[in-house]
């Protein structure tokens, strides 16, 4: 599916600023000109641009327009006359003068092929998880289980070694304490690396599943793996590059305070690093789906993300932040009760002494119950987060590059696209 024209990058990328502005808001601007002859064309079913007018402003009469078939293209922007404004004028909306609601659009898969709003992006992510649960849930369940099993083992034995080394009543000397600390750091780094690999594999496979769901196609686990596997090394490189870049940003801003020995300057640098990291994270948030679906390199995917996000940073930030809040809330209501039960069992076994020395939280019962809650939460929330990212990428390309036309062709929709408007050629 990735080799189909649906995800092909346009020649002169409109996201580079070379595509003329579209008056219907696809590129996030108002006004502009139509594409030049020979360039990208809209579908014959696409309506003319809607006219926005304030109440009380009279409008010139419009010639009658042919009503499209239900569900074709975007529907008509020129509909029947609607309610009058306070001064006798008409309210102008993209759905037609006086019309409320969105125009109909072709929907071969989980989303309609037009610019999406917040509800449609979240609904598309949940609908994909619900419709293709036989593929989505096993991937996230296996990855979350492997990660949590390793995490439980690391926490159990690493924290126990640290507790013994730091016990003031023990006879461990400084060398033993340093050895225990070094071993614990190695174990924690190994655990973090396993989590990184698991997240990358799950993200790559989920991206392929969601991209096929947009076209109305199903996908097996084997198909998702075969499509994602060639890009996994690049996705790992992208993830490590972004992490390294974030670390360098923090170090550069903290360096003046460290060199001058000033806690105040270091604190200011740390506070300045936070918004900068958020801005960079959103700027490159679409690099992962661009890399996977366009089969591009790491640097190219970063550039693509930057251009797609440009002009829509606040919108993407709002959708991403809301998705994070939703998934955090879902995770909390699953993990916290199980963690509390596990801690209660640990206190019942070790009493208050276990709470004081930290062994109540590192017993098998609290660790296992917390891990079970984390597995359930990640199995549910990981597809939602990945789906929202993929659908944001699709939405931005629809707005800027008319990707809906290519997706409609890839989905096999008839009478959709510029070819339907071309006159027949004589043989």
XYZ file of C-alpha atoms in Angstrom:
427
model
C 0.000 0.000 0.000
C 2.901 2.352 0.669
C 3.991 2.130 -2.958
C 0.574 3.289 -4.161
C 0.117 6.912 -5.290
C -1.787 7.593 -2.089
C 1.338 8.537 -0.117
C 3.520 9.793 -2.946
C 5.146 13.143 -2.269
C 4.040 15.813 -4.776
C 6.639 17.166 -7.201
C 7.107 20.749 -6.039
C 5.794 20.192 -2.545
C 2.982 22.613 -1.763
C 4.121 22.540 1.832
C 7.293 24.271 0.653
C 5.178 27.318 -0.037
C 5.082 26.736 -3.782
C 1.414 25.854 -3.980
C -0.815 28.888 -4.471
C -3.217 29.631 -1.678
C -6.610 28.040 -1.828
C -9.684 30.024 -0.837
C -11.395 27.021 0.728
C -8.954 26.825 3.606
C -7.132 23.659 2.570
C -3.762 25.258 3.063
C -4.782 27.248 6.104
C -4.903 30.586 4.230
C -7.594 32.802 2.878
C -7.613 34.170 -0.604
C -5.095 33.098 -3.227
C -5.294 31.871 -6.772
C -6.246 28.647 -8.445
C -3.541 26.169 -9.431
C -1.938 26.877 -12.795
C -2.818 24.917 -15.896
C -1.139 21.569 -15.942
C -0.708 21.606 -12.171
C -2.702 19.834 -9.462
C -6.445 20.013 -10.074
C -9.404 19.565 -7.803
C -11.977 16.887 -8.405
C -14.938 17.639 -10.642
C -17.117 16.938 -7.622
C -15.318 19.530 -5.501
C -17.559 22.606 -5.018
C -16.487 26.167 -5.641
C -15.081 28.067 -2.728
C -17.464 29.168 -0.012
C -17.845 32.868 0.631
C -17.569 34.137 4.179
C -19.632 37.255 4.838
C -20.736 39.080 7.921
C -24.447 39.389 8.853
C -26.197 42.211 7.032
C -23.934 42.152 3.997
C -25.984 41.661 0.813
C -24.603 39.144 -1.598
C -24.732 39.133 -5.371
C -27.030 36.515 -6.874
C -25.294 33.299 -7.865
C -26.034 31.198 -10.926
C -27.785 27.918 -10.219
C -25.452 25.034 -9.454
C -25.871 21.389 -10.155
C -26.424 19.455 -6.967
C -23.954 16.564 -6.542
C -24.906 13.023 -5.744
C -25.085 12.256 -2.008
C -21.680 11.447 -0.554
C -19.728 12.616 -3.608
C -16.707 14.837 -3.067
C -17.220 17.520 -0.460
C -20.848 18.289 -1.246
C -22.016 21.628 -2.552
C -21.079 24.918 -1.026
C -23.915 26.599 -2.877
C -27.150 25.319 -1.347
C -30.650 26.617 -0.863
C -31.227 29.941 0.725
C -30.966 29.855 4.488
C -32.095 32.076 7.354
C -31.576 35.770 7.076
C -29.260 37.780 9.253
C -30.371 40.465 11.676
C -30.253 43.125 8.948
C -31.800 41.032 6.224
C -28.476 39.735 4.888
C -27.357 36.112 4.739
C -24.902 34.292 6.929
C -22.099 32.887 4.791
C -20.705 29.504 5.882
C -18.588 26.953 4.054
C -21.576 24.623 3.930
C -23.543 27.148 1.881
C -25.358 30.368 2.773
C -27.389 29.768 5.880
C -26.481 26.074 6.124
C -25.098 24.529 9.265
C -23.042 21.392 9.492
C -20.346 19.965 7.275
C -20.719 19.068 3.629
C -20.716 15.351 2.867
C -17.453 13.757 1.789
C -16.317 10.402 0.502
C -15.364 8.099 3.370
C -13.740 4.877 2.173
C -12.215 4.190 5.569
C -12.222 5.562 9.108
C -12.125 9.266 8.149
C -13.859 11.404 5.517
C -11.563 12.582 2.733
C -11.516 16.269 3.589
C -9.863 18.463 6.230
C -10.568 16.969 9.649
C -11.536 18.514 12.948
C -10.564 17.357 16.439
C -13.545 15.055 16.877
C -12.977 13.323 13.552
C -9.297 12.741 14.313
C -10.045 11.199 17.718
C -12.970 9.238 16.300
C -10.787 7.927 13.481
C -8.160 6.690 15.950
C -10.749 4.962 18.146
C -12.659 3.573 15.149
C -9.486 1.997 13.773
C -8.709 0.397 17.116
C -12.282 -0.879 17.389
C -12.611 -2.115 13.797
C -9.156 -3.657 13.483
C -8.715 -4.778 17.089
C -7.524 -8.241 16.044
C -4.437 -6.576 14.583
C -3.990 -3.500 16.767
C -4.441 -4.916 20.257
C -2.110 -7.947 19.915
C 0.733 -5.664 18.791
C 0.382 -3.259 21.693
C -0.363 -6.056 24.174
C 2.795 -8.001 23.295
C 5.001 -4.912 23.307
C 3.564 -3.619 26.600
C 3.867 -7.051 28.251
C 7.520 -7.535 27.248
C 8.427 -4.034 28.381
C 6.662 -4.372 31.734
C 8.085 -7.826 32.506
C 11.620 -6.512 32.019
C 10.748 -3.376 33.990
C 9.464 -5.425 36.933
C 12.640 -7.525 37.022
C 14.851 -4.448 36.837
C 12.946 -2.651 39.591
C 12.871 -5.703 41.831
C 16.566 -6.450 41.790
C 18.004 -3.007 41.060
C 16.145 -1.240 43.852
C 16.932 -4.079 46.231
C 20.666 -3.720 45.519
C 20.471 0.036 46.036
C 18.627 -0.422 49.342
C 21.298 -2.829 50.605
C 24.173 -0.588 49.472
C 22.647 2.484 51.085
C 21.723 0.764 54.333
C 23.571 2.664 57.065
C 23.658 -0.466 59.177
C 25.417 -2.549 56.542
C 29.168 -3.111 56.313
C 29.322 -2.299 52.592
C 32.219 0.011 51.836
C 32.339 2.768 49.240
C 33.516 0.439 46.465
C 30.566 -1.921 46.979
C 28.147 1.000 46.960
C 29.615 2.327 43.706
C 29.483 -1.140 42.134
C 25.837 -1.492 43.123
C 25.067 1.960 41.722
C 26.882 1.207 38.459
C 25.067 -2.108 38.029
C 21.762 -0.409 38.706
C 22.449 2.281 36.117
C 23.339 -0.336 33.514
C 20.122 -2.230 34.278
C 18.061 0.945 34.051
C 19.663 1.910 30.729
C 19.001 -1.581 29.379
C 15.398 -1.318 30.497
C 15.064 2.071 28.812
C 16.558 0.687 25.597
C 14.082 -2.211 25.580
C 11.220 0.245 26.077
C 12.567 2.375 23.215
C 12.782 -0.572 20.827
C 9.319 -1.800 21.793
C 7.781 1.616 21.300
C 9.449 2.045 17.910
C 8.282 -1.362 16.664
C 4.716 -0.741 17.862
C 4.641 2.777 16.401
C 5.918 1.592 13.024
C 3.403 -1.248 12.719
C 0.505 0.872 13.970
C 1.366 3.558 11.422
C 0.966 1.034 8.631
C -2.316 -0.253 10.037
C -3.777 3.242 10.377
C -2.643 4.232 6.885
C -4.480 1.245 5.421
C -7.547 1.969 7.575
C -7.767 5.436 6.001
C -8.266 3.707 2.644
C -10.763 1.230 4.088
C -8.318 -1.681 3.936
C -7.611 -4.190 6.662
C -4.136 -5.349 7.609
C -2.791 -8.449 9.283
C 0.070 -8.420 11.761
C 2.323 -10.054 9.196
C 1.508 -7.441 6.556
C 2.082 -4.592 8.988
C 5.442 -6.088 9.981
C 6.588 -6.594 6.386
C 5.691 -3.029 5.466
C 7.243 -1.494 8.584
C 10.433 -3.568 8.825
C 12.492 -1.801 6.087
C 12.039 1.575 7.801
C 12.711 0.455 11.382
C 16.441 1.353 11.371
C 15.628 4.829 10.089
C 12.852 5.255 12.643
C 15.309 4.268 15.376
C 17.784 6.799 14.030
C 15.087 9.485 13.940
C 14.097 8.785 17.542
C 17.684 8.836 18.788
C 18.432 12.021 16.831
C 15.442 13.805 18.355
C 16.411 12.635 21.852
C 20.010 13.729 21.347
C 18.869 17.085 20.024
C 16.688 17.634 23.087
C 19.582 16.798 25.418
C 21.894 19.184 23.576
C 19.339 22.000 23.793
C 19.088 21.571 27.564
C 22.858 21.371 28.012
C 23.483 24.485 25.927
C 20.979 26.528 27.946
C 22.272 25.195 31.272
C 25.945 25.628 30.371
C 26.255 29.367 31.216
C 24.904 28.816 34.700
C 27.158 25.804 35.224
C 30.282 27.633 34.033
C 29.503 30.695 36.149
C 28.479 28.615 39.130
C 25.185 30.490 39.352
C 22.091 28.546 40.314
C 19.869 31.448 39.239
C 21.271 31.571 35.694
C 21.040 27.794 35.421
C 17.414 27.954 36.570
C 16.610 30.605 33.949
C 18.251 28.444 31.292
C 16.232 25.436 32.392
C 12.989 27.415 32.270
C 13.873 28.678 28.786
C 14.585 25.129 27.632
C 11.080 23.892 28.416
C 9.079 25.948 25.864
C 11.845 25.474 23.294
C 11.655 21.695 23.685
C 7.871 21.771 23.349
C 8.116 23.878 20.203
C 10.696 21.555 18.637
C 8.734 18.438 19.634
C 5.616 19.717 17.859
C 7.612 20.987 14.891
C 8.943 17.485 14.246
C 5.924 15.546 15.526
C 4.907 14.433 12.008
C 8.376 13.164 11.073
C 7.582 9.583 12.100
C 4.553 9.060 9.796
C 6.341 10.983 7.014
C 9.330 8.646 7.314
C 7.225 5.485 7.414
C 4.632 6.281 4.744
C 6.783 8.229 2.289
C 9.754 5.899 2.862
C 12.017 8.905 3.215
C 15.301 9.417 5.011
C 15.661 10.809 8.522
C 16.616 14.319 7.421
C 13.927 14.417 4.737
C 11.252 13.364 7.229
C 12.325 16.138 9.604
C 12.033 18.682 6.815
C 8.645 17.322 5.750
C 7.322 17.549 9.302
C 8.597 21.100 9.684
C 6.865 22.194 6.471
C 3.602 20.408 7.228
C 3.429 21.862 10.748
C 4.304 25.383 9.608
C 1.325 27.674 10.098
C -0.611 25.047 12.083
C 1.590 24.733 15.171
C -1.042 25.856 17.674
C -3.721 23.628 16.193
C -1.455 20.572 16.300
C -0.338 21.526 19.793
C -3.939 21.696 21.020
C -4.909 18.340 19.516
C -1.738 16.665 20.770
C -2.087 18.126 24.263
C -5.738 17.091 24.525
C -4.864 13.577 23.357
C -2.141 13.428 25.999
C -4.578 14.505 28.706
C -7.142 11.910 27.623
C -4.637 9.062 27.526
C -3.102 10.155 30.844
C -6.537 10.145 32.475
C -7.346 6.700 31.066
C -3.996 5.376 32.274
C -4.474 6.887 35.728
C -7.872 5.320 36.346
C -6.413 1.929 35.393
C -2.970 2.024 37.001
C -3.594 3.896 40.273
C -6.165 1.510 41.805
C -3.979 -1.526 41.082
C -0.913 0.269 42.412
C -2.785 1.173 45.605
C -3.876 -2.440 46.092
C -0.309 -3.645 45.569
C 1.049 -1.098 48.047
C -1.576 -2.155 50.605
C -0.456 -5.772 50.217
C 3.160 -4.704 50.661
C 2.306 -2.797 53.831
C 0.375 -5.796 55.151
C 3.422 -8.002 54.677
C 6.173 -5.639 55.845
C 4.322 -3.153 58.020
C 5.463 0.442 58.479
C 9.098 -0.668 58.431
C 8.650 -1.683 54.796
C 7.301 1.778 54.007
C 10.278 3.441 55.717
C 13.012 1.440 53.996
C 11.218 1.302 50.640
C 10.758 -2.461 50.487
C 6.950 -2.162 50.561
C 6.986 -0.734 47.038
C 9.541 -3.228 45.684
C 7.781 -6.418 46.721
C 6.449 -8.783 44.095
C 2.797 -7.950 44.723
C 2.999 -4.165 44.217
C 5.349 -4.495 41.244
C 3.237 -7.122 39.487
C -0.063 -5.318 40.063
C 1.411 -2.029 38.856
C 2.784 -3.788 35.780
C -0.599 -5.365 35.017
C -2.223 -1.948 35.171
C 0.495 -0.472 32.938
C 0.046 -3.261 30.371
C -3.707 -2.660 30.189
C -3.275 1.104 29.986
C -0.584 0.986 27.285
C -2.564 -1.537 25.246
C -5.432 0.960 25.106
C -3.625 4.302 24.900
C -0.730 3.473 22.563
C -2.994 2.982 19.503
C -4.842 6.220 20.246
C -1.638 8.259 20.435
C -0.183 6.684 17.296
C -3.484 7.037 15.447
C -3.834 10.724 16.255
C -0.300 11.387 14.979
C -0.927 9.532 11.710
C -4.284 11.237 11.154
C -2.770 14.651 11.874
C -0.216 13.919 9.165
C -2.991 12.885 6.749
C -5.042 15.956 7.659
C -2.159 18.351 7.039
C -1.434 16.792 3.654
C -5.111 17.009 2.706
C -5.131 20.687 3.623
C -1.887 21.526 1.846
C -1.450 18.988 -0.937
C -4.951 17.754 -1.866
C -3.985 14.288 -0.647
C -7.667 13.332 -0.539
C -7.674 13.007 -4.328
C -4.749 10.600 -4.283
C -6.226 8.628 -1.403
C -9.559 8.356 -3.218
C -7.825 6.899 -6.255
C -5.800 4.521 -4.092
C -9.037 3.443 -2.380
C -10.614 2.702 -5.757
C -13.372 5.330 -5.601
C -15.046 5.999 -8.950
C -15.874 9.439 -10.358
C -13.483 11.110 -7.944
C -10.547 13.162 -9.107
C -9.468 15.427 -11.930
C -9.615 12.606 -14.462
C -13.417 12.694 -14.267
C -13.423 16.322 -15.485
C -11.159 15.692 -18.477
C -13.004 15.566 -21.822
C -12.829 12.258 -23.697
C -10.031 12.052 -26.187
C -10.636 10.784 -29.653
C -8.763 7.724 -30.810
